[in-house]
PDB file of C-alpha atoms in Angstrom:
ATOM      1  CA  MET O   1      26.437   9.165   6.671  1.00 74.00           C
ATOM      2  CA  ILE O   2      23.077   9.268   8.396  1.00 80.00           C
ATOM      3  CA  HIS O   3      21.984  12.148   6.174  1.00 81.00           C
ATOM      4  CA  THR O   4      22.760  10.154   3.037  1.00 83.00           C
ATOM      5  CA  LEU O   5      20.782   7.171   4.304  1.00 85.00           C
ATOM      6  CA  ALA O   6      17.853   9.417   5.242  1.00 84.00           C
ATOM      7  CA  PHE O   7      17.921  11.038   1.799  1.00 86.00           C
ATOM      8  CA  TYR O   8      17.846   7.723  -0.049  1.00 87.00           C
ATOM      9  CA  LEU O   9      15.116   6.411   2.243  1.00 88.00           C
ATOM     10  CA  PHE O  10      12.851   9.400   1.635  1.00 88.00           C
ATOM     11  CA  ALA O  11      13.682   9.509  -2.100  1.00 89.00           C
ATOM     12  CA  VAL O  12      12.912   5.825  -2.672  1.00 90.00           C
ATOM     13  CA  MET O  13       9.630   6.130  -0.787  1.00 90.00           C
ATOM     14  CA  VAL O  14       8.625   9.212  -2.818  1.00 91.00           C
ATOM     15  CA  LEU O  15       9.303   7.446  -6.109  1.00 92.00           C
ATOM     16  CA  THR O  16       7.592   4.233  -5.028  1.00 92.00           C
ATOM     17  CA  SER O  17       4.480   5.889  -3.654  1.00 89.00           C
ATOM     18  CA  GLY O  18       4.306   8.209  -6.677  1.00 89.00           C
ATOM     19  CA  ALA O  19       4.327   5.229  -9.012  1.00 91.00           C
ATOM     20  CA  LEU O  20       1.632   3.498  -6.984  1.00 89.00           C
ATOM     21  CA  VAL O  21      -0.551   6.621  -7.215  1.00 84.00           C
ATOM     22  CA  VAL O  22      -0.686   6.070 -10.967  1.00 84.00           C
ATOM     23  CA  LEU O  23      -0.832   2.264 -10.949  1.00 86.00           C
ATOM     24  CA  ALA O  24      -3.460   1.761  -8.222  1.00 82.00           C
ATOM     25  CA  ARG O  25      -6.874   0.853  -9.624  1.00 76.00           C
ATOM     26  CA  ASN O  26      -8.812   2.022  -6.582  1.00 74.00           C
ATOM     27  CA  PRO O  27      -8.976   5.855  -6.428  1.00 75.00           C
ATOM     28  CA  VAL O  28      -9.041   5.803  -2.631  1.00 74.00           C
ATOM     29  CA  HIS O  29      -5.813   3.821  -2.574  1.00 79.00           C
ATOM     30  CA  SER O  30      -4.309   6.332  -5.002  1.00 80.00           C
ATOM     31  CA  VAL O  31      -5.116   9.159  -2.592  1.00 80.00           C
ATOM     32  CA  LEU O  32      -3.524   7.279   0.307  1.00 81.00           C
ATOM     33  CA  TRP O  33      -0.349   6.669  -1.698  1.00 85.00           C
ATOM     34  CA  LEU O  34      -0.347  10.362  -2.614  1.00 83.00           C
ATOM     35  CA  ILE O  35      -0.455  11.267   1.084  1.00 84.00           C
ATOM     36  CA  LEU O  36       2.523   8.993   1.686  1.00 87.00           C
ATOM     37  CA  ALA O  37       4.407  10.692  -1.148  1.00 88.00           C
ATOM     38  CA  PHE O  38       3.729  14.125   0.362  1.00 87.00           C
ATOM     39  CA  PHE O  39       5.012  13.046   3.783  1.00 87.00           C
ATOM     40  CA  ASN O  40       8.257  11.721   2.328  1.00 89.00           C
ATOM     41  CA  ALA O  41       8.696  14.819   0.163  1.00 89.00           C
ATOM     42  CA  ALA O  42       8.345  16.886   3.334  1.00 88.00           C
ATOM     43  CA  GLY O  43      11.137  14.821   4.851  1.00 87.00           C
ATOM     44  CA  LEU O  44      13.371  15.665   1.887  1.00 88.00           C
ATOM     45  CA  MET O  45      12.613  19.355   2.338  1.00 87.00           C
ATOM     46  CA  VAL O  46      13.623  19.173   6.005  1.00 85.00           C
ATOM     47  CA  LEU O  47      16.926  17.551   5.059  1.00 85.00           C
ATOM     48  CA  VAL O  48      17.834  20.452   2.760  1.00 83.00           C
ATOM     49  CA  GLY O  49      16.785  23.074   5.330  1.00 80.00           C
ATOM     50  CA  ALA O  50      13.551  24.192   3.675  1.00 80.00           C
ATOM     51  CA  GLU O  51      11.319  23.747   6.714  1.00 80.00           C
ATOM     52  CA  PHE O  52       8.689  26.138   5.381  1.00 82.00           C
ATOM     53  CA  ILE O  53       8.176  24.066   2.231  1.00 84.00           C
ATOM     54  CA  ALA O  54       7.955  20.935   4.388  1.00 85.00           C
ATOM     55  CA  MET O  55       5.286  22.599   6.517  1.00 84.00           C
ATOM     56  CA  LEU O  56       3.331  23.573   3.380  1.00 84.00           C
ATOM     57  CA  LEU O  57       3.456  19.995   2.101  1.00 84.00           C
ATOM     58  CA  ILE O  58       1.987  18.691   5.348  1.00 84.00           C
ATOM     59  CA  ILE O  59      -0.559  21.414   6.109  1.00 83.00           C
ATOM     60  CA  VAL O  60      -1.678  22.515   2.638  1.00 81.00           C
ATOM     61  CA  TYR O  61      -1.229  19.503   0.380  1.00 81.00           C
ATOM     62  CA  VAL O  62      -2.029  16.711   2.825  1.00 81.00           C
ATOM     63  CA  GLY O  63      -4.916  18.803   4.162  1.00 79.00           C
ATOM     64  CA  ALA O  64      -6.201  19.418   0.647  1.00 76.00           C
ATOM     65  CA  VAL O  65      -6.091  15.697  -0.049  1.00 72.00           C
ATOM     66  CA  ALA O  66      -9.177  15.398   2.149  1.00 64.00           C
ATOM     67  CA  VAL O  67     -11.026  17.637  -0.324  1.00 70.00           C
ATOM     68  CA  LEU O  68      -9.657  15.569  -3.200  1.00 71.00           C
ATOM     69  CA  PHE O  69     -10.936  12.436  -1.486  1.00 72.00           C
ATOM     70  CA  LEU O  70     -14.358  14.023  -1.105  1.00 61.00           C
ATOM     71  CA  PHE O  71     -14.592  14.907  -4.790  1.00 72.00           C
ATOM     72  CA  VAL O  72     -13.496  11.392  -5.766  1.00 68.00           C
ATOM     73  CA  VAL O  73     -16.299   9.945  -3.674  1.00 63.00           C
ATOM     74  CA  MET O  74     -18.837  12.409  -5.123  1.00 63.00           C
ATOM     75  CA  MET O  75     -17.895  11.990  -8.771  1.00 70.00           C
ATOM     76  CA  LEU O  76     -17.086   8.251  -8.956  1.00 67.00           C
ATOM     77  CA  ASN O  77     -19.747   6.847  -6.589  1.00 65.00           C
ATOM     78  CA  ILE O  78     -17.387   4.484  -4.788  1.00 62.00           C
ATOM     79  CA  ASP O  79     -18.899   1.369  -3.227  1.00 65.00           C
ATOM     80  CA  PHE O  80     -17.748   1.543   0.399  1.00 61.00           C
ATOM     81  CA  ALA O  81     -19.213  -1.881   1.157  1.00 66.00           C
ATOM     82  CA  GLU O  82     -16.672  -3.393  -1.208  1.00 65.00           C
ATOM     83  CA  LEU O  83     -13.885  -1.358   0.384  1.00 64.00           C
ATOM     84  CA  ARG O  84     -14.826  -2.517   3.879  1.00 65.00           C
ATOM     85  CA  ALA O  85     -14.927  -6.106   2.654  1.00 66.00           C
ATOM     86  CA  GLY O  86     -11.282  -5.845   1.584  1.00 66.00           C
ATOM     87  CA  PHE O  87     -10.088  -4.213   4.815  1.00 68.00           C
ATOM     88  CA  ILE O  88      -8.839  -7.429   6.412  1.00 72.00           C
ATOM     89  CA  LYS O  89      -7.090  -8.450   3.209  1.00 76.00           C
ATOM     90  CA  ASN O  90      -5.158  -5.162   3.029  1.00 76.00           C
ATOM     91  CA  ALA O  91      -4.390  -4.994   6.770  1.00 78.00           C
ATOM     92  CA  PRO O  92      -0.833  -6.487   6.422  1.00 83.00           C
ATOM     93  CA  LEU O  93       0.067  -3.893   3.793  1.00 82.00           C
ATOM     94  CA  ALA O  94      -1.257  -1.087   6.005  1.00 81.00           C
ATOM     95  CA  ALA O  95       0.797  -2.403   8.929  1.00 86.00           C
ATOM     96  CA  LEU O  96       3.896  -2.504   6.715  1.00 88.00           C
ATOM     97  CA  VAL O  97       3.387   1.115   5.635  1.00 84.00           C
ATOM     98  CA  ALA O  98       2.946   2.141   9.288  1.00 84.00           C
ATOM     99  CA  VAL O  99       6.218   0.425  10.223  1.00 88.00           C
ATOM    100  CA  VAL O 100       8.030   2.139   7.345  1.00 86.00           C
ATOM    101  CA  LEU O 101       6.731   5.554   8.452  1.00 82.00           C
ATOM    102  CA  PHE O 102       7.848   4.868  12.036  1.00 84.00           C
ATOM    103  CA  VAL O 103      11.322   3.831  10.864  1.00 85.00           C
ATOM    104  CA  GLU O 104      11.595   6.977   8.734  1.00 81.00           C
ATOM    105  CA  LEU O 105      10.593   9.139  11.694  1.00 78.00           C
ATOM    106  CA  PHE O 106      13.157   7.374  13.900  1.00 81.00           C
ATOM    107  CA  VAL O 107      15.895   7.851  11.284  1.00 80.00           C
ATOM    108  CA  ALA O 108      14.999  11.542  10.902  1.00 75.00           C
ATOM    109  CA  ILE O 109      15.263  12.073  14.678  1.00 74.00           C
ATOM    110  CA  ILE O 110      18.658  10.362  14.764  1.00 78.00           C
ATOM    111  CA  ALA O 111      19.828  12.430  11.797  1.00 75.00           C
ATOM    112  CA  ALA O 112      18.730  15.647  13.506  1.00 68.00           C
ATOM    113  CA  ASN O 113      20.557  14.758  16.738  1.00 71.00           C
ATOM    114  CA  ALA O 114      23.720  13.436  15.093  1.00 70.00           C
ATOM    115  CA  GLY O 115      26.888  15.437  14.857  1.00 57.00           C
ATOM    116  CA  GLY O 116      26.908  17.856  11.952  1.00 53.00           C
ATOM    117  CA  ALA O 117      23.158  17.630  11.563  1.00 50.00           C
ATOM    118  CA  VAL O 118      21.403  19.696   8.960  1.00 54.00           C
ATOM    119  CA  THR O 119      20.525  23.118  10.330  1.00 58.00           C
ATOM    120  CA  LEU O 120      17.615  25.193   9.188  1.00 56.00           C
ATOM    121  CA  GLY O 121      18.583  27.687   6.539  1.00 56.00           C
ATOM    122  CA  THR O 122      19.279  31.283   7.551  1.00 57.00           C
ATOM    123  CA  PRO O 123      19.511  34.100   4.977  1.00 50.00           C
ATOM    124  CA  ASP O 124      22.679  36.105   4.441  1.00 52.00           C
ATOM    125  CA  GLY O 125      20.807  39.369   3.905  1.00 51.00           C
ATOM    126  CA  SER O 126      21.027  39.471   0.127  1.00 49.00           C
ATOM    127  CA  ALA O 127      17.545  38.129  -0.593  1.00 51.00           C
ATOM    128  CA  ALA O 128      15.723  38.340   2.732  1.00 47.00           C
ATOM    129  CA  PRO O 129      14.863  41.435   4.785  1.00 57.00           C
ATOM    130  CA  LEU O 130      15.409  39.852   8.226  1.00 60.00           C
ATOM    131  CA  LEU O 131      18.934  38.922   9.272  1.00 62.00           C
ATOM    132  CA  GLY O 132      19.463  36.038  11.618  1.00 66.00           C
ATOM    133  CA  GLU O 133      15.908  34.722  11.258  1.00 69.00           C
ATOM    134  CA  GLY O 134      14.746  31.468   9.730  1.00 72.00           C
ATOM    135  CA  ASN O 135      13.113  30.802   6.395  1.00 73.00           C
ATOM    136  CA  THR O 136       9.589  30.957   7.796  1.00 76.00           C
ATOM    137  CA  GLU O 137      10.019  34.415   9.347  1.00 78.00           C
ATOM    138  CA  ASN O 138      11.550  35.850   6.178  1.00 76.00           C
ATOM    139  CA  ILE O 139       8.939  34.377   3.872  1.00 78.00           C
ATOM    140  CA  GLY O 140       6.216  35.766   6.116  1.00 80.00           C
ATOM    141  CA  ALA O 141       7.834  39.218   6.172  1.00 79.00           C
ATOM    142  CA  LEU O 142       8.019  39.318   2.370  1.00 79.00           C
ATOM    143  CA  LEU O 143       4.605  37.770   1.819  1.00 80.00           C
ATOM    144  CA  TYR O 144       2.677  40.207   4.010  1.00 81.00           C
ATOM    145  CA  THR O 145       4.593  43.356   3.057  1.00 81.00           C
ATOM    146  CA  ARG O 146       6.091  43.442  -0.414  1.00 80.00           C
ATOM    147  CA  TYR O 147       3.868  40.794  -1.996  1.00 80.00           C
ATOM    148  CA  VAL O 148       0.654  41.342  -0.028  1.00 83.00           C
ATOM    149  CA  PHE O 149      -1.267  42.410  -3.161  1.00 85.00           C
ATOM    150  CA  LEU O 150      -0.296  39.241  -5.027  1.00 84.00           C
ATOM    151  CA  PHE O 151      -1.186  37.226  -1.946  1.00 82.00           C
ATOM    152  CA  GLU O 152      -4.683  38.726  -1.860  1.00 88.00           C
ATOM    153  CA  VAL O 153      -5.142  38.148  -5.608  1.00 88.00           C
ATOM    154  CA  ALA O 154      -4.200  34.494  -5.158  1.00 86.00           C
ATOM    155  CA  GLY O 155      -6.804  34.226  -2.396  1.00 87.00           C
ATOM    156  CA  ILE O 156      -9.487  35.697  -4.672  1.00 90.00           C
ATOM    157  CA  ILE O 157      -8.565  33.288  -7.476  1.00 89.00           C
ATOM    158  CA  LEU O 158      -8.876  30.334  -5.101  1.00 85.00           C
ATOM    159  CA  LEU O 159     -12.245  31.643  -3.907  1.00 89.00           C
ATOM    160  CA  VAL O 160     -13.519  31.917  -7.484  1.00 89.00           C
ATOM    161  CA  ALA O 161     -12.275  28.394  -8.220  1.00 85.00           C
ATOM    162  CA  MET O 162     -14.090  27.060  -5.148  1.00 85.00           C
ATOM    163  CA  ILE O 163     -17.340  28.779  -6.141  1.00 88.00           C
ATOM    164  CA  GLY O 164     -17.004  27.459  -9.691  1.00 83.00           C
ATOM    165  CA  ALA O 165     -16.499  23.895  -8.428  1.00 80.00           C
ATOM    166  CA  ILE O 166     -19.598  24.171  -6.239  1.00 82.00           C
ATOM    167  CA  VAL O 167     -21.699  25.536  -9.127  1.00 81.00           C
ATOM    168  CA  LEU O 168     -20.517  22.808 -11.515  1.00 78.00           C
ATOM    169  CA  THR O 169     -21.175  19.955  -9.095  1.00 75.00           C
ATOM    170  CA  HIS O 170     -24.471  21.253  -7.707  1.00 73.00           C
ATOM    171  CA  ARG O 171     -27.505  19.498  -9.092  1.00 66.00           C
ATOM    172  CA  GLU O 172     -31.069  20.260  -8.162  1.00 62.00           C
ATOM    173  CA  SER O 173     -32.740  17.202  -6.694  1.00 56.00           C
ATOM    174  CA  ARG O 174     -36.079  15.897  -7.831  1.00 55.00           C
ATOM    175  CA  ALA O 175     -37.541  16.554  -4.420  1.00 52.00           C
ATOM    176  CA  THR O 176     -36.650  20.223  -4.767  1.00 52.00           C
ATOM    177  CA  ARG O 177     -38.183  20.458  -8.230  1.00 55.00           C
ATOM    178  CA  ALA O 178     -41.410  18.776  -7.110  1.00 57.00           C
ATOM    179  CA  HIS O 179     -41.715  20.776  -3.903  1.00 64.00           C
ATOM    180  CA  GLN O 180     -44.934  22.764  -3.603  1.00 70.00           C
ATOM    181  CA  ASN O 181     -44.916  26.545  -3.707  1.00 74.00           C
ATOM    182  CA  ILE O 182     -46.977  27.730  -0.734  1.00 76.00           C
ATOM    183  CA  THR O 183     -46.934  31.384  -1.793  1.00 79.00           C
ATOM    184  CA  LYS O 184     -48.232  30.572  -5.267  1.00 78.00           C
ATOM    185  CA  GLN O 185     -50.995  28.420  -3.837  1.00 76.00           C
ATOM    186  CA  ASN O 186     -52.138  31.129  -1.443  1.00 77.00           C
ATOM    187  CA  MET O 187     -52.282  33.702  -4.263  1.00 79.00           C
ATOM    188  CA  ARG O 188     -54.406  31.472  -6.482  1.00 77.00           C
ATOM    189  CA  ARG O 189     -57.914  32.814  -7.259  1.00 76.00           C
ATOM    190  CA  PRO O 190     -60.974  30.639  -6.640  1.00 71.00           C
ATOM    191  CA  GLU O 191     -62.052  30.856 -10.278  1.00 70.00           C
ATOM    192  CA  ASP O 192     -58.676  29.437 -11.302  1.00 70.00           C
ATOM    193  CA  ALA O 193     -58.874  26.603  -8.782  1.00 69.00           C
ATOM    194  CA  THR O 194     -62.254  25.171  -9.681  1.00 69.00           C
ATOM    195  CA  GLU O 195     -64.313  24.866 -12.819  1.00 69.00           C
ATOM    196  CA  LEU O 196     -68.103  24.634 -12.601  1.00 68.00           C
ATOM    197  CA  LYS O 197     -69.967  22.456 -15.073  1.00 70.00           C
ATOM    198  CA  GLN O 198     -73.683  22.439 -15.839  1.00 72.00           C
ATOM    199  CA  PRO O 199     -74.546  18.864 -16.805  1.00 68.00           C
ATOM    200  CA  GLU O 200     -77.796  18.266 -18.636  1.00 73.00           C
ATOM    201  CA  ILE O 201     -80.589  16.575 -16.771  1.00 72.00           C
ATOM    202  CA  GLY O 202     -80.908  12.912 -17.600  1.00 65.00           C
ATOM    203  CA  LYS O 203     -77.491  12.666 -19.214  1.00 66.00           C
ATOM    204  CA  GLY O 204     -75.009  10.195 -17.898  1.00 59.00           C
ATOM    205  CA  VAL O 205     -71.271   9.918 -18.135  1.00 59.00           C
ATOM    206  CA  ASP O 206     -69.790   9.149 -21.540  1.00 61.00           C
ATOM    207  CA  ILE O 207     -67.149   6.420 -21.174  1.00 60.00           C
ATOM    208  CA  GLY O 208     -65.598   5.002 -24.293  1.00 55.00           C
ATOM    209  CA  GLY O 209     -68.489   5.993 -26.520  1.00 55.00           C
ATOM    210  CA  ARG O 210     -71.061   4.402 -24.233  1.00 57.00           C
ATOM    211  CA  GLU O 211     -73.437   6.382 -22.085  1.00 54.00           C
ATOM    212  CA  LEU O 212     -73.932   5.142 -18.550  1.00 53.00           C
TER     213      LEU O 212
END
């Protein structure tokens, strides 16, 4: 019974937070709702015994949300003064979300300690090389032995994507463009730096057609 209640609790929160990711007007709020959706999805993965997927959702996806937040700030030029002004107004909603997360954590602990609790999945030997070990150990054994080449290729692809994102978002500042070149100045010849004129004696300066 407790497992059914935990499932519906996590599922409803995933659907609700996912909808708010799309409907929220503020991009920062969308990111926060996305984090909430990832946490609840991780809870669903724990209920079905996929603890490795739950760990990936927390470590990889929630951790990568920080990078997503950074790019949102860089590309959209968010006014943080306006966000701070609305902090007090949104404080009750933040407190409500915190209470919901605490209740979910409490329900998950009760579900884990209840009789007939969900146990972490163990392979039967047909698809995993290690018998009697958990999902994490078997995934690691396959990832770093049989699929190590594909793992390294994925790392290279992510590296190229990161470099491409940096190149696309990098813009040379005006200060950099106007910065003086010391080496070029030191190599300049005196005849290129100054120009000598031989003015005629008794001639003044011609300004606007008038001679002074």
